[in-house]
CSV table of C-alpha atoms and ligand atoms in Angstrom, one decimal:
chain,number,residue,atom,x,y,z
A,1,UNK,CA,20.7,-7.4,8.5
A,2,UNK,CA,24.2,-9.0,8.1
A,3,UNK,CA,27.5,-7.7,7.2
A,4,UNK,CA,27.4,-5.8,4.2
A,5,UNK,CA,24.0,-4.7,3.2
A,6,UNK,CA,22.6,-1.6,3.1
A,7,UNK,CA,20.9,0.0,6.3
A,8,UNK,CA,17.2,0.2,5.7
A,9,UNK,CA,15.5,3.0,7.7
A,10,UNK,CA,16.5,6.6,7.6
A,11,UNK,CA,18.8,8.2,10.1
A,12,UNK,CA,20.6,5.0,11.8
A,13,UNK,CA,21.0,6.0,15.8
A,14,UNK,CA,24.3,5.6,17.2
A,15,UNK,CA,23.5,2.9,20.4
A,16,UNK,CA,25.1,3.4,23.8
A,17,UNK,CA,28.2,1.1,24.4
A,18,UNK,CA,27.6,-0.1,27.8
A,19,UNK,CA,30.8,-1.8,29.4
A,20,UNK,CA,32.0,-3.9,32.2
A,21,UNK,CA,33.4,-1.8,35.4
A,22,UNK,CA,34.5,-4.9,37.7
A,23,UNK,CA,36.7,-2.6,39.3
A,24,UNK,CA,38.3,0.9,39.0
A,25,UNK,CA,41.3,-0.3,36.9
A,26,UNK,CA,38.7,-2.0,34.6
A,27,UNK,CA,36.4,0.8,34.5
A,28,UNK,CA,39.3,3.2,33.8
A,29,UNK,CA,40.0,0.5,30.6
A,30,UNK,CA,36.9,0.5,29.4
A,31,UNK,CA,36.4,4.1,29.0
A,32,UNK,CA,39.9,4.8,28.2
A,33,UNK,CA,39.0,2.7,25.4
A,34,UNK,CA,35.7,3.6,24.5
A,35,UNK,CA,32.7,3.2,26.1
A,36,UNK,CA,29.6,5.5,26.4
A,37,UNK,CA,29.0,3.9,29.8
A,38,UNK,CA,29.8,1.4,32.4
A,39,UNK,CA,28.5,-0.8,35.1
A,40,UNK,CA,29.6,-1.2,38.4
A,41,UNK,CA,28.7,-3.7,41.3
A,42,UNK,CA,28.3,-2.1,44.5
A,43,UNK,CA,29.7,-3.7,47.8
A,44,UNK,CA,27.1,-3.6,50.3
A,45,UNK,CA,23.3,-3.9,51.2
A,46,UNK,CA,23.6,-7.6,52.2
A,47,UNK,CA,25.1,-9.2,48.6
A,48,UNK,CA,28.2,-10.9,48.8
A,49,UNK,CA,31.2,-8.9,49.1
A,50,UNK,CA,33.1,-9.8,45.7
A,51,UNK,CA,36.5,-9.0,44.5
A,52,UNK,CA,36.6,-5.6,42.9
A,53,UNK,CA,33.3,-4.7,44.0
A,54,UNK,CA,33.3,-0.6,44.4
A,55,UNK,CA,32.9,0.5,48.4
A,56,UNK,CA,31.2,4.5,48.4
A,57,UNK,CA,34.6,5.7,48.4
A,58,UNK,CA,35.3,4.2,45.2
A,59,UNK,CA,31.8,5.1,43.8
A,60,UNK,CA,32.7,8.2,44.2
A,61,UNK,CA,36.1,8.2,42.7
A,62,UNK,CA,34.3,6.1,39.7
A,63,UNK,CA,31.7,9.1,39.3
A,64,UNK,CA,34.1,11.8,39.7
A,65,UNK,CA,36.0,10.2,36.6
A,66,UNK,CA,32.9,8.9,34.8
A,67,UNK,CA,31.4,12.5,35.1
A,68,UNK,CA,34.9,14.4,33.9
A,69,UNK,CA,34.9,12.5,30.8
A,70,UNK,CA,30.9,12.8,30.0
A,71,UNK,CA,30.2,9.4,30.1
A,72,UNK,CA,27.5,7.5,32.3
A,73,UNK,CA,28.1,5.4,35.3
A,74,UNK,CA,25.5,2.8,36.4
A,75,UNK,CA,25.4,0.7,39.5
A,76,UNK,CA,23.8,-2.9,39.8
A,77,UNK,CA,21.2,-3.5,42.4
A,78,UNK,CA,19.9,-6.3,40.5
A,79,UNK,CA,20.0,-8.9,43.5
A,80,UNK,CA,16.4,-10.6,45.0
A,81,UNK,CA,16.3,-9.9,47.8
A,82,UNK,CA,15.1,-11.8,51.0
A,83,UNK,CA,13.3,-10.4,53.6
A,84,UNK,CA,16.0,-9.4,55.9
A,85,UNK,CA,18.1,-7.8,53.8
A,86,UNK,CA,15.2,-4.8,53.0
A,87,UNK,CA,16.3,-1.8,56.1
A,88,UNK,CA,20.0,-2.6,55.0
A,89,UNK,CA,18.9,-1.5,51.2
A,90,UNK,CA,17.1,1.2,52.2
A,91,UNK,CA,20.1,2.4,54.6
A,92,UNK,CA,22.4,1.9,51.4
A,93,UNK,CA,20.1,3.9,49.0
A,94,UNK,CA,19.9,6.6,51.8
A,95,UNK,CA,24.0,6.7,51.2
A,96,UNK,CA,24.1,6.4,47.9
A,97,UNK,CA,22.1,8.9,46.9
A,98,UNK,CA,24.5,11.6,47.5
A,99,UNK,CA,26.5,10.5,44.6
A,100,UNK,CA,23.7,10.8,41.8
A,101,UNK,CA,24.5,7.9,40.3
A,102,UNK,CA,23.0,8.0,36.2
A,103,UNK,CA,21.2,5.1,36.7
A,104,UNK,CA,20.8,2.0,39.1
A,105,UNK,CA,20.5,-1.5,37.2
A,106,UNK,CA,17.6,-3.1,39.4
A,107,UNK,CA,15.1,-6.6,39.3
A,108,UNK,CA,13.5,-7.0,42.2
A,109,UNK,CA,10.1,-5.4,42.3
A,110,UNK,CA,10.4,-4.6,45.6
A,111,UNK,CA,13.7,-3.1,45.0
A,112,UNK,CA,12.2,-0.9,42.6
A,113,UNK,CA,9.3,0.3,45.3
A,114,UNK,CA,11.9,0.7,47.7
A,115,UNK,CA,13.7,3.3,45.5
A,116,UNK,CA,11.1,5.0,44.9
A,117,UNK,CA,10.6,5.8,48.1
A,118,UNK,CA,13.9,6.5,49.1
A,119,UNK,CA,14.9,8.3,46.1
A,120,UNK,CA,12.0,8.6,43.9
A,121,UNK,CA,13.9,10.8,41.1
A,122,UNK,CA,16.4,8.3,40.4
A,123,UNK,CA,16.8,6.6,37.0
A,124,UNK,CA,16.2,2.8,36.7
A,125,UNK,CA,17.1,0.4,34.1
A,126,UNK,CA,15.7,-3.1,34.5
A,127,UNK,CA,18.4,-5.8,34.4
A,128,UNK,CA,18.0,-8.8,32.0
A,129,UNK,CA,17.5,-11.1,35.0
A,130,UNK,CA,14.0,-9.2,34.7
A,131,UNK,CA,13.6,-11.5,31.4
A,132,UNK,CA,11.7,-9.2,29.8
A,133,UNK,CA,10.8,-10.8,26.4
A,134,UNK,CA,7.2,-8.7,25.1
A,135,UNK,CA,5.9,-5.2,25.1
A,136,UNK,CA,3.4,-5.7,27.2
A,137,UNK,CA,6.2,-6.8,29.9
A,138,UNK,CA,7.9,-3.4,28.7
A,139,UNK,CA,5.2,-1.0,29.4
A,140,UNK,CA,4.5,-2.6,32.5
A,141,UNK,CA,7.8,-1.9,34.2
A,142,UNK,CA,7.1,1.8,32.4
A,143,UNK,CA,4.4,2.5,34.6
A,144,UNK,CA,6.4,1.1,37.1
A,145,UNK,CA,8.9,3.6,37.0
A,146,UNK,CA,12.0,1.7,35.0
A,147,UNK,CA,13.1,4.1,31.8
A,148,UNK,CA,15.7,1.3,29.8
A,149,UNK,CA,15.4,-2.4,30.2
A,150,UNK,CA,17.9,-4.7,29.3
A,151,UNK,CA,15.6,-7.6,27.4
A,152,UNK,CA,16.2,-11.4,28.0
A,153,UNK,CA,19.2,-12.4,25.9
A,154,UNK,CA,16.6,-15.4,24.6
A,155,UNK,CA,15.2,-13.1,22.0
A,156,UNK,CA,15.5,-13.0,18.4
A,157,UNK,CA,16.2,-10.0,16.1
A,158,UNK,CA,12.5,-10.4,15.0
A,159,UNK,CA,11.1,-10.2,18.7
A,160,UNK,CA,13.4,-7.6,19.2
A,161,UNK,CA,11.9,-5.4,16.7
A,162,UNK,CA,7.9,-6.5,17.8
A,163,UNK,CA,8.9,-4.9,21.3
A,164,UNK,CA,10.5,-1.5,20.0
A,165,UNK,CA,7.2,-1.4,17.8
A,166,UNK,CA,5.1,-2.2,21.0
A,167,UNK,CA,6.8,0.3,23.6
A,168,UNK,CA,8.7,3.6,23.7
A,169,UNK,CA,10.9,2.5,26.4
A,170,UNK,CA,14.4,2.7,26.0
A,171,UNK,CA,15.6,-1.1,25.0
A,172,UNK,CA,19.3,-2.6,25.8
A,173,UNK,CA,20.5,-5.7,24.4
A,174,UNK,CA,23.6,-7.7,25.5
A,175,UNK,CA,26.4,-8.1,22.7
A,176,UNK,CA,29.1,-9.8,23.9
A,177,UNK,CA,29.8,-12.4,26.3
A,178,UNK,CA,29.0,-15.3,28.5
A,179,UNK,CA,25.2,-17.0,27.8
A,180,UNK,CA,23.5,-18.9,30.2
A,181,UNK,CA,22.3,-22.5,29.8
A,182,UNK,CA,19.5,-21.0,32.3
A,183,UNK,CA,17.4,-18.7,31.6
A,184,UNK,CA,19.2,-15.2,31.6
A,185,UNK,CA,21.2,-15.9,35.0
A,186,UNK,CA,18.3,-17.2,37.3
A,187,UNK,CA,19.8,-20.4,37.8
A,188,UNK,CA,21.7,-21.8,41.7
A,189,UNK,CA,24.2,-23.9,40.3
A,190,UNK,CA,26.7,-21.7,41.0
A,191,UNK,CA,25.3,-20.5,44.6
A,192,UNK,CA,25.0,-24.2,45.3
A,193,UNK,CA,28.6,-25.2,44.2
A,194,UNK,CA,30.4,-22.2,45.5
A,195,UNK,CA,28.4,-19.9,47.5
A,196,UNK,CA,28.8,-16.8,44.5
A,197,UNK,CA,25.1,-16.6,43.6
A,198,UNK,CA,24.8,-15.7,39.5
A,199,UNK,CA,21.9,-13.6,41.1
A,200,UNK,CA,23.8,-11.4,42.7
A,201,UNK,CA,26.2,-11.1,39.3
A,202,UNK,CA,29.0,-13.4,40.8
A,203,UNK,CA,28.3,-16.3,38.8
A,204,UNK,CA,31.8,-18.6,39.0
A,205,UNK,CA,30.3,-20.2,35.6
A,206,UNK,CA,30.0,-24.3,37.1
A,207,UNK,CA,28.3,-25.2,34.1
A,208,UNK,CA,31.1,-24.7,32.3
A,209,UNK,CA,33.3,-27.3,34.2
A,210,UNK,CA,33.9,-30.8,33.0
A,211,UNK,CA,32.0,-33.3,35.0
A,212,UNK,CA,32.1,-37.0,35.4
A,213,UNK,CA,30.1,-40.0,36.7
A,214,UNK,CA,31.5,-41.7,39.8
A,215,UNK,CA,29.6,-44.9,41.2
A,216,UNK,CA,29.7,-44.4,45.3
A,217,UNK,CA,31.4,-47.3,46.3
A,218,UNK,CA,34.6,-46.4,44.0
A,219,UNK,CA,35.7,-42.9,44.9
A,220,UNK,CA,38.2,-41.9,43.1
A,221,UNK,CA,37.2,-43.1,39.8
A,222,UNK,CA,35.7,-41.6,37.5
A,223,UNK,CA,34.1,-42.3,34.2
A,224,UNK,CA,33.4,-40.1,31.4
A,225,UNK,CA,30.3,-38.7,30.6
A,226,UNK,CA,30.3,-38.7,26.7
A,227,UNK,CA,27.6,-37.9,23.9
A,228,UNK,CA,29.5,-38.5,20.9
A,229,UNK,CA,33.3,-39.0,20.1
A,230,UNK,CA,33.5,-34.9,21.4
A,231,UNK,CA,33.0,-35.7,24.6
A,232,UNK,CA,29.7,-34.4,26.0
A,233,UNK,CA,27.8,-30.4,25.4
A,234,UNK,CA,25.2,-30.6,27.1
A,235,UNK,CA,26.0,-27.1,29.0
A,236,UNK,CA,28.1,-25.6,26.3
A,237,UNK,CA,26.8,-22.3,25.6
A,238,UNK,CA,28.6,-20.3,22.9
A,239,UNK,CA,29.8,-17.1,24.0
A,240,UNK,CA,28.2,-14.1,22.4
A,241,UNK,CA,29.5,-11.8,19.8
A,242,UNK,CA,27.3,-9.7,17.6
A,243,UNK,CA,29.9,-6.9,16.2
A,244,UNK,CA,28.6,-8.4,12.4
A,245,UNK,CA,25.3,-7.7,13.8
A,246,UNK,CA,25.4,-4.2,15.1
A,247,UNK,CA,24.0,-2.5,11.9
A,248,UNK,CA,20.8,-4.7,12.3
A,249,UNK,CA,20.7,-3.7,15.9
A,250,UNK,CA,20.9,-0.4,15.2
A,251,UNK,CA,17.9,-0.1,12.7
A,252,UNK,CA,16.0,-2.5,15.3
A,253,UNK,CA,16.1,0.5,17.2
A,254,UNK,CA,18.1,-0.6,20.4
A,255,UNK,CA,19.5,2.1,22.3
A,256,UNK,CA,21.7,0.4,24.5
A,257,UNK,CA,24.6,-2.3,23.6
A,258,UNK,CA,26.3,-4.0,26.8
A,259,UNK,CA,29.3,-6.1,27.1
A,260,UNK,CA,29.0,-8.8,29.6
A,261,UNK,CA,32.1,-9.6,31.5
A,262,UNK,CA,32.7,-7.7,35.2
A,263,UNK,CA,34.4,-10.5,36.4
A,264,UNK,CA,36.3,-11.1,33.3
A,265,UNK,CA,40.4,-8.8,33.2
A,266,UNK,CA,41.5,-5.4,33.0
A,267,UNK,CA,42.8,-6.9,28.9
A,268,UNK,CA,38.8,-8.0,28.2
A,269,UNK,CA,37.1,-5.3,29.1
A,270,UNK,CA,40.0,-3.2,26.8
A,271,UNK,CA,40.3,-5.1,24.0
A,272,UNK,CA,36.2,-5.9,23.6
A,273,UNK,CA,35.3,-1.8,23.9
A,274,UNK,CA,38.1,-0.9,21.0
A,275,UNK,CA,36.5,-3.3,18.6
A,276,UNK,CA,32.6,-2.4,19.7
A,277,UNK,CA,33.6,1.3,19.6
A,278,UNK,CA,35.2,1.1,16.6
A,279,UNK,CA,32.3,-1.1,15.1
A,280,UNK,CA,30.1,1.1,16.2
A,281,UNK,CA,31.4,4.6,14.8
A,282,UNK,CA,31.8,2.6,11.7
A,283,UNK,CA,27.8,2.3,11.2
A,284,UNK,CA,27.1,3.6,7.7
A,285,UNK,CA,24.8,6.3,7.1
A,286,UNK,CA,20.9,5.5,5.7
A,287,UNK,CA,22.1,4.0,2.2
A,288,UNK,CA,25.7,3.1,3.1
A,289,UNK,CA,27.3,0.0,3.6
A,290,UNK,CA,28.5,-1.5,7.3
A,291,UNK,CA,31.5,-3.6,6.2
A,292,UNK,CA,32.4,-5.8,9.1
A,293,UNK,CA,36.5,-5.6,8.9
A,294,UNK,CA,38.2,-9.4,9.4
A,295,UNK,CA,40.4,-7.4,12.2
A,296,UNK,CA,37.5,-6.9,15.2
A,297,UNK,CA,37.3,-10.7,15.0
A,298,UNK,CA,40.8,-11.2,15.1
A,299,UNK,CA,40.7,-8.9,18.1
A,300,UNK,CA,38.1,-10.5,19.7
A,301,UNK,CA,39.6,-14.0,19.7
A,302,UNK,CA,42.9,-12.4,21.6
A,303,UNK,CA,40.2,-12.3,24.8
A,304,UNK,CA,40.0,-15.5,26.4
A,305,UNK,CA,36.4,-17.0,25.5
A,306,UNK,CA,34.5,-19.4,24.4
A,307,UNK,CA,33.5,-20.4,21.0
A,308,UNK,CA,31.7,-17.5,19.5
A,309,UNK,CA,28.1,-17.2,18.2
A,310,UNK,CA,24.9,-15.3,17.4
A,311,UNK,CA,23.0,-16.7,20.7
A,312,UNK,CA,19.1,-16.4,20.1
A,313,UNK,CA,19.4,-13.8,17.7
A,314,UNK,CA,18.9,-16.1,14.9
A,315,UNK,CA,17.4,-19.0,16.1
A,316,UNK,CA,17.4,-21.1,13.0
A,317,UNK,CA,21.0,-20.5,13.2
A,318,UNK,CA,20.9,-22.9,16.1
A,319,UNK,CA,24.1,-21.3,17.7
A,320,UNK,CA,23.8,-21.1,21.1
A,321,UNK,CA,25.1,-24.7,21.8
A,322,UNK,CA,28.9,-25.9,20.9
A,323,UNK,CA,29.5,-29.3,20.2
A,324,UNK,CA,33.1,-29.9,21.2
A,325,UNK,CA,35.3,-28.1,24.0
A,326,UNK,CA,33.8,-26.1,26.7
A,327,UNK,CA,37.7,-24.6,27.3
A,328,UNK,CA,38.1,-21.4,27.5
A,329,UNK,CA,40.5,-20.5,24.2
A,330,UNK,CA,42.4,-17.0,23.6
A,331,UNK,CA,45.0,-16.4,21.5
A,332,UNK,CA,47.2,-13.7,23.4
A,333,UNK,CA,48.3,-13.6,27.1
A,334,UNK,CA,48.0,-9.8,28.7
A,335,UNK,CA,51.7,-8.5,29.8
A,336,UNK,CA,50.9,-4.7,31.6
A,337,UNK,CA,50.0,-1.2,31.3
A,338,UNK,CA,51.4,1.6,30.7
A,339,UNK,CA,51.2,3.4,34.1
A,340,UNK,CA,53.6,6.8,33.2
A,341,UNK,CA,55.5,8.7,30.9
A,342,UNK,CA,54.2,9.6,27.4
A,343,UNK,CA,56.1,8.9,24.3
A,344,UNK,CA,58.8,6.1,23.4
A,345,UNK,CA,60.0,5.0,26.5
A,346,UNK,CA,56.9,4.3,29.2
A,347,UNK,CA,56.8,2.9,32.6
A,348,UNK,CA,54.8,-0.3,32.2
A,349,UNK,CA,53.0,-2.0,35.3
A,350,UNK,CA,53.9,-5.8,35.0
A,351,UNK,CA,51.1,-8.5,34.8
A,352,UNK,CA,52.9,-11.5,33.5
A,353,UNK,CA,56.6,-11.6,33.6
A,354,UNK,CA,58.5,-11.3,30.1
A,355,UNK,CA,62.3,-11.4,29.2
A,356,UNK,CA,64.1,-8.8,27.0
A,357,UNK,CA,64.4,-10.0,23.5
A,358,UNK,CA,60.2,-10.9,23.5
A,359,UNK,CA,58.2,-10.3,20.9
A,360,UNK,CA,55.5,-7.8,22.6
A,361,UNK,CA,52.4,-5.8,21.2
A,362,UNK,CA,51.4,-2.4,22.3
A,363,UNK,CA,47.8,-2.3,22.1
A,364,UNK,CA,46.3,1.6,22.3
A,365,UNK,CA,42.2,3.2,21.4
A,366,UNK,CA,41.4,2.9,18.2
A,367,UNK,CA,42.2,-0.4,17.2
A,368,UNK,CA,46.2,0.8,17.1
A,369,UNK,CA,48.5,-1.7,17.3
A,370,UNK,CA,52.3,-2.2,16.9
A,371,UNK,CA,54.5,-5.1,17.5
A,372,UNK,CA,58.0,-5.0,18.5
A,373,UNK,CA,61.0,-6.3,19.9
A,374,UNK,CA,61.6,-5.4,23.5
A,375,UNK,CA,65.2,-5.0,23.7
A,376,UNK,CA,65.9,-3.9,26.9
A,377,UNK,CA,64.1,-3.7,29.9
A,378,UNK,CA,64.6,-1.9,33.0
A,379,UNK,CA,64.3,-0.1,36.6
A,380,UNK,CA,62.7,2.8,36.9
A,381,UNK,CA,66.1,4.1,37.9
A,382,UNK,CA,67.7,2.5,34.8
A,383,UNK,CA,69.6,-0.5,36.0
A,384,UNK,CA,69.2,-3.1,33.5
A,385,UNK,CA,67.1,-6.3,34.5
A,386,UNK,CA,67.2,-9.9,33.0
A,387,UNK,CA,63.5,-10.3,33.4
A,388,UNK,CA,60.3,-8.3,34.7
A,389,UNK,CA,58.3,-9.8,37.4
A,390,UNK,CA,54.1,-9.4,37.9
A,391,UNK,CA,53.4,-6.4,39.7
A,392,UNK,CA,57.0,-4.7,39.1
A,393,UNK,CA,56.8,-1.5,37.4
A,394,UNK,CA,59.4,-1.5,34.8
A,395,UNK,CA,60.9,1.1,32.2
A,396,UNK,CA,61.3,0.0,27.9
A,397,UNK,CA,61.6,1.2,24.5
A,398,UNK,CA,58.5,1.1,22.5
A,399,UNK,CA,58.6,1.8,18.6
A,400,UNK,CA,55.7,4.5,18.8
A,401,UNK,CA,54.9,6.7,21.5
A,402,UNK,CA,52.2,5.3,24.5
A,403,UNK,CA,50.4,6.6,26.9
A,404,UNK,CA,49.5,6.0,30.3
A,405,UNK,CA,46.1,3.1,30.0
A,406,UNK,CA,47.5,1.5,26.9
A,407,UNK,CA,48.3,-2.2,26.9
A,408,UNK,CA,51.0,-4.6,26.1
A,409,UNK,CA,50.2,-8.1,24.9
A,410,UNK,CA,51.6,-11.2,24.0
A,411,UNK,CA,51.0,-14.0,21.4
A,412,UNK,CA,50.3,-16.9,23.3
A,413,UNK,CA,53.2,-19.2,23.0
A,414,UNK,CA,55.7,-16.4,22.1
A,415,UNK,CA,57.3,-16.4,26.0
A,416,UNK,CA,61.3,-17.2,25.7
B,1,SF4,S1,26.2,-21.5,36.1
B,1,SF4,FE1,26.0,-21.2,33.9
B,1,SF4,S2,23.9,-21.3,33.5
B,1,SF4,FE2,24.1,-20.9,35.6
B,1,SF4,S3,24.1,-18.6,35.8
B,1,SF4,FE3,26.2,-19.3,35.6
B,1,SF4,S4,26.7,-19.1,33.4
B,1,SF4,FE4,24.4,-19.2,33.6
């Protein structure tokens, strides 16, 4: 179903919007924003401690939040795990069950069994790195104690809908974001060229990188690996984006939409939540039309990315490949957020530095934007200052009131 028809089936389901939590600033973004739920990395039980992951401290200040608002906080445990890093899980689980986490994003069978010893009542969704891609796949991991999985991002829209027709599971598809040239993350290149394993969700994205072929007698020189006049694609995946698609999801009967990105900035996770949320409580009615407004796409190219595409949904669309640039491409650069003081005159944390005089944007739920001038900018104390510097916490005049959470952006190439 694209843009602009007419839902089929009778009362269209409202999906979950699952988004990224890399870390409590993030989190706070995403559901400041919008989401229904997010998705945390923990930082122990052998995996590789990684920026932003959430210690039990911070779990707990995560829960406390995600709980106050009536939202859903999950944590990843979707690592394989070798042999020796088993009594350190099942230490971990033995802490973390105090927090009654919602649910715990797992792959590893012998994850699963573990947690079902340790904490047998505890919800489990089955990470894509499952690659779950039929029912009979989907009722296995039923009886196996998983209530949602998160299906391989290979499937089409068709395949989609022969698995909610074959199991009563609930089903979670990814939306937005990074695709893998392997096969829903279980690939090494990444563990092998810098030690973060995309299996334990740190993938640094290598196959993304430009490469080059250097004989071994002549170091230094390189020659370029080229297919056509481009360049050369062969690991160029498209980046996802299905907000033209969500209608069709919807009817498909998927219960869960996530955005991909933990690793990806405080402005992503944001900006990508506003324009699902708002997508998403613009579904029509049975009978009604889903008109896919120009303005979420606009949006959704401010976020650095890739090119966008439809991945596997169609698959003779043929867009999971681009032929040209792997860059990454956005269109604005993230300035701060508002930290304090409602109405017209804020104090903004400082991400990149800007000058008074900039054009600015302030960026708040809801898809509500406003552009202005910044005339003046200053202390918190009021002393006027000629510039304001990352990680300064700085007082200006917006147009419209803010609150603490929203954003301020910038067009790329705007910076006096
Ligand atoms: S390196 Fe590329 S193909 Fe491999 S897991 Fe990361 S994004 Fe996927």
């Amino acid at each position: 179903m694209e843009n602009g028809v007419v839902a089929e089936h009778g009362t269209m389901l409202k999906p979950e919007l699952l988004a990224p939590g890399g870390d409590l600033e993030k989190l706070e973004s995403a559901l400041y924003f919008g989401a229904d739920a997010v998705y945390v990395g923990g930082a122990r039980f052998g995996l590789r401690a990684m920026a932003g992951n959430f210690s039990l401290p911070q779990l707990q200040a995560a829960r406390k939040l995600v709980r106050g608002l009536g939202k859903k906080l999950y944590l990843t445990l979707n690592a394989y795990l070798a042999p020796e890093e088993i009594p350190a899980l099942r230490d971990h689980l033995e802490e973390l069950k105090p927090l009654d986490l919602d649910a715990y994003i797992v792959s590893d069978p012998g994850v699963v069994a573990l947690i079902r010893e340790v904490d047998p009542d505890r919800t489990l969704h089955l990470s894509t790195q499952a690659n779950t891609t039929n029912a009979a796949a989907a009722v296995f991991w039923g009886r196996n104690g998983i209530r949602r999985i998160n299906l391989a991002r290979e499937l089409s829209l068709e395949q989609l809908k022969a698995i909610r027709s074959g199991c009563d599971l609930e089903l979670e598809t990814f939306v937005h974001g990074a695709m893998c040239m392997a096969y829903s993350g279980r690939c090494l290149l990444s563990a092998a060229l810098t030690g973060r394993s995309a299996n334990q969700g740190a993938c640094t994205h290598p196959c993304r990188w430009g490469y080059a072929l250097q004989e071994e007698t002549r170091p230094g020189e390189f020659f370029p690996v080229e297919e056509d006049g481009a360049g050369a694609y062969l690991l160029n995946s498209r980046d996802l984006c299905l907000v033209e698609q969500l209608p069709a999801l919807a009817a498909a009967g998927i219960d869960g939409l996530k955005i991909e990105g933990r690793m990806k900035s405080r402005y992503y996770a944001a900006v990508v939540t506003d324009v699902y949320r708002t997508a998403l409580d613009s579904l029509p009615e049975p009978g009604g039309e889903y008109r896919c407004d120009p303005r979420w796409r606009e949006e959704l190219e401010t976020v650095s990315h890739r090119p966008y595409g439809t991945g596997f949904l169609f698959p003779e669309r043929g867009e999971q490949i681009h032929p040209a640039t792997s860059s990454y491409i956005r269109s604005h650069d993230f300035i701060g957020v508002l930290v304090a003081g409602f109405g017209r005159s804020p104090l903004v944390q400082v991400r990149n530095r800007f000058f008074p005089g900039e054009t600015l944007e302030l960026v708040a739920p809801g898809m509500r934007r406003t552009v202005f001038s910044c005339a003046a900018i200053r202390t918190s104390d009021g002393e006027l200052l000629s510039v304001a510097q990352p990680n300064a916490v700085v007082a200006i005049d917006l147009p419209a009131a803010g609150k603490p959470g929203d954003l301020l952006r910038r067009k790329k190439g705007g910076a006096s």
